[in-house]
PDB file of C-alpha atoms in Angstrom:
ATOM      1  CA  UNK A   1     -35.215 -41.597 -61.580  1.00 61.00           C
ATOM      2  CA  UNK A   2     -37.735 -38.916 -60.457  1.00 69.00           C
ATOM      3  CA  UNK A   3     -40.920 -38.334 -62.379  1.00 74.00           C
ATOM      4  CA  UNK A   4     -41.140 -35.441 -64.821  1.00 77.00           C
ATOM      5  CA  UNK A   5     -43.003 -32.402 -63.597  1.00 76.00           C
ATOM      6  CA  UNK A   6     -46.267 -31.566 -65.272  1.00 81.00           C
ATOM      7  CA  UNK A   7     -47.006 -28.103 -66.638  1.00 83.00           C
ATOM      8  CA  UNK A   8     -49.448 -27.359 -63.831  1.00 86.00           C
ATOM      9  CA  UNK A   9     -46.894 -28.413 -61.218  1.00 86.00           C
ATOM     10  CA  UNK A  10     -44.193 -26.175 -62.761  1.00 87.00           C
ATOM     11  CA  UNK A  11     -46.609 -23.261 -62.876  1.00 89.00           C
ATOM     12  CA  UNK A  12     -47.608 -23.775 -59.212  1.00 88.00           C
ATOM     13  CA  UNK A  13     -43.968 -23.881 -58.105  1.00 89.00           C
ATOM     14  CA  UNK A  14     -43.127 -20.714 -60.053  1.00 90.00           C
ATOM     15  CA  UNK A  15     -46.106 -18.910 -58.527  1.00 90.00           C
ATOM     16  CA  UNK A  16     -45.096 -20.068 -55.051  1.00 89.00           C
ATOM     17  CA  UNK A  17     -41.561 -18.692 -55.562  1.00 90.00           C
ATOM     18  CA  UNK A  18     -42.940 -15.389 -56.922  1.00 88.00           C
ATOM     19  CA  UNK A  19     -45.241 -14.971 -53.906  1.00 86.00           C
ATOM     20  CA  UNK A  20     -42.322 -15.666 -51.572  1.00 85.00           C
ATOM     21  CA  UNK A  21     -40.208 -12.983 -53.313  1.00 84.00           C
ATOM     22  CA  UNK A  22     -43.079 -10.469 -53.106  1.00 77.00           C
ATOM     23  CA  UNK A  23     -43.460 -11.085 -49.352  1.00 76.00           C
ATOM     24  CA  UNK A  24     -39.717 -10.643 -48.803  1.00 77.00           C
ATOM     25  CA  UNK A  25     -39.609  -7.472 -50.930  1.00 73.00           C
ATOM     26  CA  UNK A  26     -42.480  -5.987 -48.892  1.00 65.00           C
ATOM     27  CA  UNK A  27     -40.252  -5.943 -45.801  1.00 67.00           C
ATOM     28  CA  UNK A  28     -37.356  -4.265 -47.634  1.00 73.00           C
ATOM     29  CA  UNK A  29     -39.172  -1.226 -49.050  1.00 72.00           C
ATOM     30  CA  UNK A  30     -37.086   1.923 -49.348  1.00 76.00           C
ATOM     31  CA  UNK A  31     -38.070   4.735 -46.975  1.00 74.00           C
ATOM     32  CA  UNK A  32     -38.685   6.980 -49.988  1.00 74.00           C
ATOM     33  CA  UNK A  33     -41.381   4.640 -51.325  1.00 77.00           C
ATOM     34  CA  UNK A  34     -43.579   4.802 -48.218  1.00 80.00           C
ATOM     35  CA  UNK A  35     -46.757   6.914 -48.566  1.00 81.00           C
ATOM     36  CA  UNK A  36     -45.845   8.962 -45.481  1.00 80.00           C
ATOM     37  CA  UNK A  37     -42.701  10.158 -47.260  1.00 81.00           C
ATOM     38  CA  UNK A  38     -44.143  11.171 -50.652  1.00 85.00           C
ATOM     39  CA  UNK A  39     -43.294  14.596 -52.053  1.00 87.00           C
ATOM     40  CA  UNK A  40     -46.086  17.173 -52.077  1.00 87.00           C
ATOM     41  CA  UNK A  41     -46.432  20.804 -53.056  1.00 89.00           C
ATOM     42  CA  UNK A  42     -48.071  23.274 -50.682  1.00 88.00           C
ATOM     43  CA  UNK A  43     -51.327  24.766 -52.018  1.00 86.00           C
ATOM     44  CA  UNK A  44     -50.508  28.222 -50.662  1.00 89.00           C
ATOM     45  CA  UNK A  45     -46.736  28.836 -50.944  1.00 90.00           C
ATOM     46  CA  UNK A  46     -46.047  26.293 -53.752  1.00 91.00           C
ATOM     47  CA  UNK A  47     -42.941  24.901 -52.033  1.00 90.00           C
ATOM     48  CA  UNK A  48     -42.122  21.205 -52.340  1.00 90.00           C
ATOM     49  CA  UNK A  49     -41.720  19.105 -49.208  1.00 86.00           C
ATOM     50  CA  UNK A  50     -42.525  15.691 -47.766  1.00 85.00           C
ATOM     51  CA  UNK A  51     -46.200  14.902 -47.199  1.00 85.00           C
ATOM     52  CA  UNK A  52     -47.189  16.360 -43.856  1.00 85.00           C
ATOM     53  CA  UNK A  53     -50.418  17.590 -42.279  1.00 86.00           C
ATOM     54  CA  UNK A  54     -49.208  21.212 -42.229  1.00 86.00           C
ATOM     55  CA  UNK A  55     -46.765  23.067 -44.466  1.00 86.00           C
ATOM     56  CA  UNK A  56     -43.385  23.559 -42.790  1.00 83.00           C
ATOM     57  CA  UNK A  57     -42.948  26.985 -44.344  1.00 87.00           C
ATOM     58  CA  UNK A  58     -46.340  28.706 -44.117  1.00 88.00           C
ATOM     59  CA  UNK A  59     -48.269  26.396 -41.685  1.00 87.00           C
ATOM     60  CA  UNK A  60     -51.073  25.980 -44.241  1.00 89.00           C
ATOM     61  CA  UNK A  61     -53.296  22.869 -43.991  1.00 88.00           C
ATOM     62  CA  UNK A  62     -53.423  20.739 -47.156  1.00 83.00           C
ATOM     63  CA  UNK A  63     -56.666  20.867 -49.146  1.00 82.00           C
ATOM     64  CA  UNK A  64     -56.324  17.285 -50.348  1.00 85.00           C
ATOM     65  CA  UNK A  65     -54.732  15.156 -47.607  1.00 87.00           C
ATOM     66  CA  UNK A  66     -53.026  11.865 -48.501  1.00 88.00           C
ATOM     67  CA  UNK A  67     -53.166   8.946 -46.063  1.00 88.00           C
ATOM     68  CA  UNK A  68     -49.717   8.133 -44.656  1.00 87.00           C
ATOM     69  CA  UNK A  69     -50.572   4.456 -44.495  1.00 85.00           C
ATOM     70  CA  UNK A  70     -52.502   3.551 -47.658  1.00 85.00           C
ATOM     71  CA  UNK A  71     -51.816   6.663 -49.840  1.00 84.00           C
ATOM     72  CA  UNK A  72     -55.517   7.264 -50.552  1.00 86.00           C
ATOM     73  CA  UNK A  73     -56.879  10.764 -51.131  1.00 87.00           C
ATOM     74  CA  UNK A  74     -60.501   9.678 -51.357  1.00 86.00           C
ATOM     75  CA  UNK A  75     -62.414   7.165 -49.251  1.00 83.00           C
ATOM     76  CA  UNK A  76     -64.733   5.200 -51.517  1.00 80.00           C
ATOM     77  CA  UNK A  77     -65.812   2.607 -48.971  1.00 72.00           C
ATOM     78  CA  UNK A  78     -69.582   2.448 -48.949  1.00 66.00           C
ATOM     79  CA  UNK A  79     -69.235  -0.225 -46.319  1.00 60.00           C
ATOM     80  CA  UNK A  80     -66.103  -1.559 -44.779  1.00 66.00           C
ATOM     81  CA  UNK A  81     -63.536  -0.776 -42.152  1.00 78.00           C
ATOM     82  CA  UNK A  82     -64.234   2.955 -41.832  1.00 82.00           C
ATOM     83  CA  UNK A  83     -64.381   4.214 -38.245  1.00 83.00           C
ATOM     84  CA  UNK A  84     -66.490   7.191 -39.347  1.00 82.00           C
ATOM     85  CA  UNK A  85     -69.588   5.891 -41.111  1.00 80.00           C
ATOM     86  CA  UNK A  86     -70.529   7.540 -44.387  1.00 79.00           C
ATOM     87  CA  UNK A  87     -72.988   5.174 -46.051  1.00 77.00           C
ATOM     88  CA  UNK A  88     -73.443   5.659 -49.755  1.00 77.00           C
ATOM     89  CA  UNK A  89     -71.100   8.614 -50.177  1.00 82.00           C
ATOM     90  CA  UNK A  90     -67.457   9.131 -50.981  1.00 83.00           C
ATOM     91  CA  UNK A  91     -65.395  11.373 -48.723  1.00 84.00           C
ATOM     92  CA  UNK A  92     -62.426  13.563 -49.588  1.00 85.00           C
ATOM     93  CA  UNK A  93     -60.462  16.259 -47.808  1.00 85.00           C
ATOM     94  CA  UNK A  94     -60.865  16.616 -44.054  1.00 86.00           C
ATOM     95  CA  UNK A  95     -63.811  14.209 -44.071  1.00 84.00           C
ATOM     96  CA  UNK A  96     -61.372  11.416 -44.842  1.00 85.00           C
ATOM     97  CA  UNK A  97     -58.904  12.234 -42.040  1.00 87.00           C
ATOM     98  CA  UNK A  98     -58.885  10.163 -38.888  1.00 87.00           C
ATOM     99  CA  UNK A  99     -55.630  11.216 -37.170  1.00 88.00           C
ATOM    100  CA  UNK A 100     -52.160  12.708 -37.522  1.00 88.00           C
ATOM    101  CA  UNK A 101     -49.193  10.376 -37.018  1.00 86.00           C
ATOM    102  CA  UNK A 102     -46.934  11.304 -34.082  1.00 83.00           C
ATOM    103  CA  UNK A 103     -43.801  10.284 -35.950  1.00 82.00           C
ATOM    104  CA  UNK A 104     -44.160  11.494 -39.534  1.00 82.00           C
ATOM    105  CA  UNK A 105     -46.753  14.250 -38.866  1.00 84.00           C
ATOM    106  CA  UNK A 106     -48.818  13.143 -41.861  1.00 87.00           C
ATOM    107  CA  UNK A 107     -52.558  12.501 -42.128  1.00 89.00           C
ATOM    108  CA  UNK A 108     -53.909   9.007 -41.510  1.00 90.00           C
ATOM    109  CA  UNK A 109     -57.321   8.192 -43.002  1.00 88.00           C
ATOM    110  CA  UNK A 110     -60.296   7.019 -40.956  1.00 88.00           C
ATOM    111  CA  UNK A 111     -59.942   3.377 -42.014  1.00 86.00           C
ATOM    112  CA  UNK A 112     -59.748   0.983 -39.072  1.00 86.00           C
ATOM    113  CA  UNK A 113     -56.677  -0.764 -40.506  1.00 86.00           C
ATOM    114  CA  UNK A 114     -54.780   2.480 -41.133  1.00 85.00           C
ATOM    115  CA  UNK A 115     -55.585   3.931 -37.710  1.00 86.00           C
ATOM    116  CA  UNK A 116     -54.616   0.774 -35.848  1.00 86.00           C
ATOM    117  CA  UNK A 117     -51.433  -0.177 -37.722  1.00 83.00           C
ATOM    118  CA  UNK A 118     -49.737   2.966 -39.104  1.00 79.00           C
ATOM    119  CA  UNK A 119     -48.194   4.166 -35.833  1.00 75.00           C
ATOM    120  CA  UNK A 120     -46.703   0.711 -35.221  1.00 78.00           C
ATOM    121  CA  UNK A 121     -45.287   0.436 -38.746  1.00 78.00           C
ATOM    122  CA  UNK A 122     -44.315   4.069 -39.388  1.00 78.00           C
ATOM    123  CA  UNK A 123     -40.856   4.049 -41.010  1.00 76.00           C
ATOM    124  CA  UNK A 124     -39.960   7.380 -39.421  1.00 77.00           C
ATOM    125  CA  UNK A 125     -40.207   6.138 -35.816  1.00 75.00           C
ATOM    126  CA  UNK A 126     -36.457   6.184 -35.266  1.00 74.00           C
ATOM    127  CA  UNK A 127     -35.533   8.745 -37.924  1.00 72.00           C
ATOM    128  CA  UNK A 128     -33.114  11.601 -37.267  1.00 71.00           C
ATOM    129  CA  UNK A 129     -33.212  15.027 -38.857  1.00 66.00           C
ATOM    130  CA  UNK A 130     -30.232  15.470 -41.173  1.00 67.00           C
ATOM    131  CA  UNK A 131     -29.947  19.211 -40.530  1.00 61.00           C
ATOM    132  CA  UNK A 132     -30.115  19.346 -36.749  1.00 63.00           C
ATOM    133  CA  UNK A 133     -29.350  15.680 -35.895  1.00 66.00           C
ATOM    134  CA  UNK A 134     -32.381  15.372 -33.594  1.00 64.00           C
ATOM    135  CA  UNK A 135     -34.945  12.616 -33.200  1.00 65.00           C
ATOM    136  CA  UNK A 136     -38.716  13.011 -33.206  1.00 58.00           C
ATOM    137  CA  UNK A 137     -38.997  13.543 -29.427  1.00 59.00           C
ATOM    138  CA  UNK A 138     -36.143  16.078 -29.297  1.00 62.00           C
ATOM    139  CA  UNK A 139     -37.918  18.644 -31.474  1.00 55.00           C
ATOM    140  CA  UNK A 140     -38.634  21.093 -28.636  1.00 50.00           C
ATOM    141  CA  UNK A 141     -35.081  21.200 -27.311  1.00 46.00           C
ATOM    142  CA  UNK A 142     -32.111  22.968 -28.860  1.00 45.00           C
TER     143      UNK A 142
END
């Protein structure tokens, strides 16, 4: 007959199972829940759309960009993985921007992790437009 499990052993096994479920759920995130697909409202024309660097309707640049990878609007790293060094100060707005994603056309912050991994993990890499049935690289053709 096997030994009875102790309380600490039961707790460790439960935590191990929970961590495994969290890792599996991370791979199966809905496309709507990604930061590059959040809904935003344009500052100028007040129309709602997906988070992008420029407004689709009036071509206005957002005042408060949101990172497409980590969903931050303010960089508070006094030291860390920032490519652009800003010791001792927080950055917001265009000071936080490092690039625009080729796939989702959203801002990516100047964090080393975001800049190096977002383009590889962007959920809109193989997306098709529902209205015109075109992919990202077919946007110039009719």
